[in-house]
CSV table of C-alpha atoms in Angstrom, one decimal:
chain,number,residue,atom,x,y,z
H,7,LEU,CA,14.3,-54.6,252.0
H,8,LYS,CA,13.8,-58.0,250.3
H,9,SER,CA,10.1,-58.5,250.6
H,10,LEU,CA,7.2,-56.0,250.1
H,11,THR,CA,3.5,-56.4,250.2
H,12,ILE,CA,1.2,-53.5,249.0
H,13,LYS,CA,-2.1,-55.4,248.8
H,14,ASP,CA,-5.7,-54.2,248.3
H,15,CYS,CA,-4.6,-50.5,248.6
H,16,GLY,CA,-6.3,-49.1,245.4
H,17,LEU,CA,-2.9,-48.4,244.0
H,18,LYS,CA,-3.1,-47.0,240.4
H,19,LEU,CA,0.6,-46.1,239.6
H,20,LEU,CA,3.9,-47.1,240.8
H,21,PRO,CA,6.4,-44.2,240.9
H,22,GLU,CA,9.6,-44.5,238.9
H,23,GLU,CA,11.6,-44.4,242.2
H,24,PHE,CA,10.2,-47.8,242.9
H,25,SER,CA,13.2,-49.1,241.0
H,26,MET,CA,15.5,-48.0,243.7
H,27,LEU,CA,14.5,-51.0,245.7
H,28,ILE,CA,17.4,-52.9,244.1
H,29,TYR,CA,17.5,-55.7,246.7
H,30,LEU,CA,13.8,-56.6,246.4
H,31,GLN,CA,13.3,-60.3,245.8
H,32,GLU,CA,9.5,-60.8,246.5
H,33,LEU,CA,6.8,-58.2,245.5
H,34,ASN,CA,3.0,-58.6,246.0
H,35,LEU,CA,1.0,-56.0,244.4
H,36,SER,CA,-2.2,-57.9,244.2
H,37,GLY,CA,-5.7,-56.4,244.6
H,38,ASN,CA,-4.8,-53.0,243.4
H,39,ASN,CA,-5.8,-50.9,240.2
H,40,LEU,CA,-2.5,-51.1,238.4
H,41,ASN,CA,-2.7,-51.3,234.5
H,42,LYS,CA,1.0,-50.7,233.7
H,43,LEU,CA,4.4,-50.9,235.3
H,44,PRO,CA,7.0,-48.2,235.0
H,45,PHE,CA,9.9,-48.9,232.5
H,46,ALA,CA,12.3,-48.6,235.3
H,47,PHE,CA,10.8,-51.7,236.9
H,48,THR,CA,13.3,-53.6,235.0
H,49,GLU,CA,15.9,-52.2,237.3
H,50,LEU,CA,14.7,-54.7,240.0
H,51,LYS,CA,17.5,-57.2,239.0
H,52,GLN,CA,17.0,-59.4,242.0
H,53,LEU,CA,13.2,-59.8,242.0
H,54,LYS,CA,12.3,-63.5,241.9
H,55,ARG,CA,8.6,-63.5,242.9
H,56,LEU,CA,6.0,-61.1,241.6
H,57,ASN,CA,2.3,-61.2,242.4
H,58,LEU,CA,0.1,-59.0,240.2
H,59,ASP,CA,-3.2,-60.8,240.8
H,60,GLN,CA,-6.5,-58.9,240.7
H,61,ASN,CA,-5.2,-55.6,238.9
H,62,LYS,CA,-6.4,-53.9,235.8
H,63,PHE,CA,-3.8,-55.0,233.3
H,64,GLU,CA,-5.3,-55.4,229.7
H,65,GLN,CA,-1.9,-56.3,228.3
H,66,PHE,CA,1.1,-58.3,229.6
H,67,PRO,CA,3.7,-55.7,230.8
H,68,ASP,CA,6.7,-55.4,228.4
H,69,SER,CA,9.0,-54.7,231.4
H,70,ILE,CA,8.4,-58.2,232.8
H,71,LYS,CA,9.7,-59.8,229.5
H,72,ARG,CA,13.2,-58.3,230.3
H,73,MET,CA,13.2,-59.6,233.9
H,74,ASP,CA,15.7,-62.6,233.8
H,75,THR,CA,15.8,-63.4,237.5
H,76,LEU,CA,11.9,-63.7,237.7
H,77,SER,CA,11.1,-67.4,238.6
H,78,HIS,CA,7.4,-66.9,239.8
H,79,LEU,CA,4.7,-64.6,238.3
H,80,SER,CA,1.1,-64.6,239.2
H,81,ILE,CA,-1.2,-62.5,237.0
H,82,ASP,CA,-4.7,-64.1,237.7
H,83,GLY,CA,-7.8,-61.9,237.7
H,84,ASN,CA,-6.7,-59.2,235.3
H,85,LEU,CA,-8.5,-57.8,232.3
H,86,PHE,CA,-6.4,-59.7,229.5
H,87,SER,CA,-8.3,-60.5,226.4
H,88,GLU,CA,-7.8,-63.6,224.5
């Protein structure tokens, strides 16, 4: 599996097992109710594109900072404070 879209599903949590999708390159999680990512998310070593638009993040997820292969990140419409 290289591309996965789970959009507008009301998703609140991602299970730790999500990190088993080791070949995933594109992930669209927009329009859900996510406010954090599991630490194991850093195991997605081939992930290049990540869409987290329109979720409930108040802080930038730390796990994203450790993702060296990520070349495109979209985080519009979250609850970040300035």
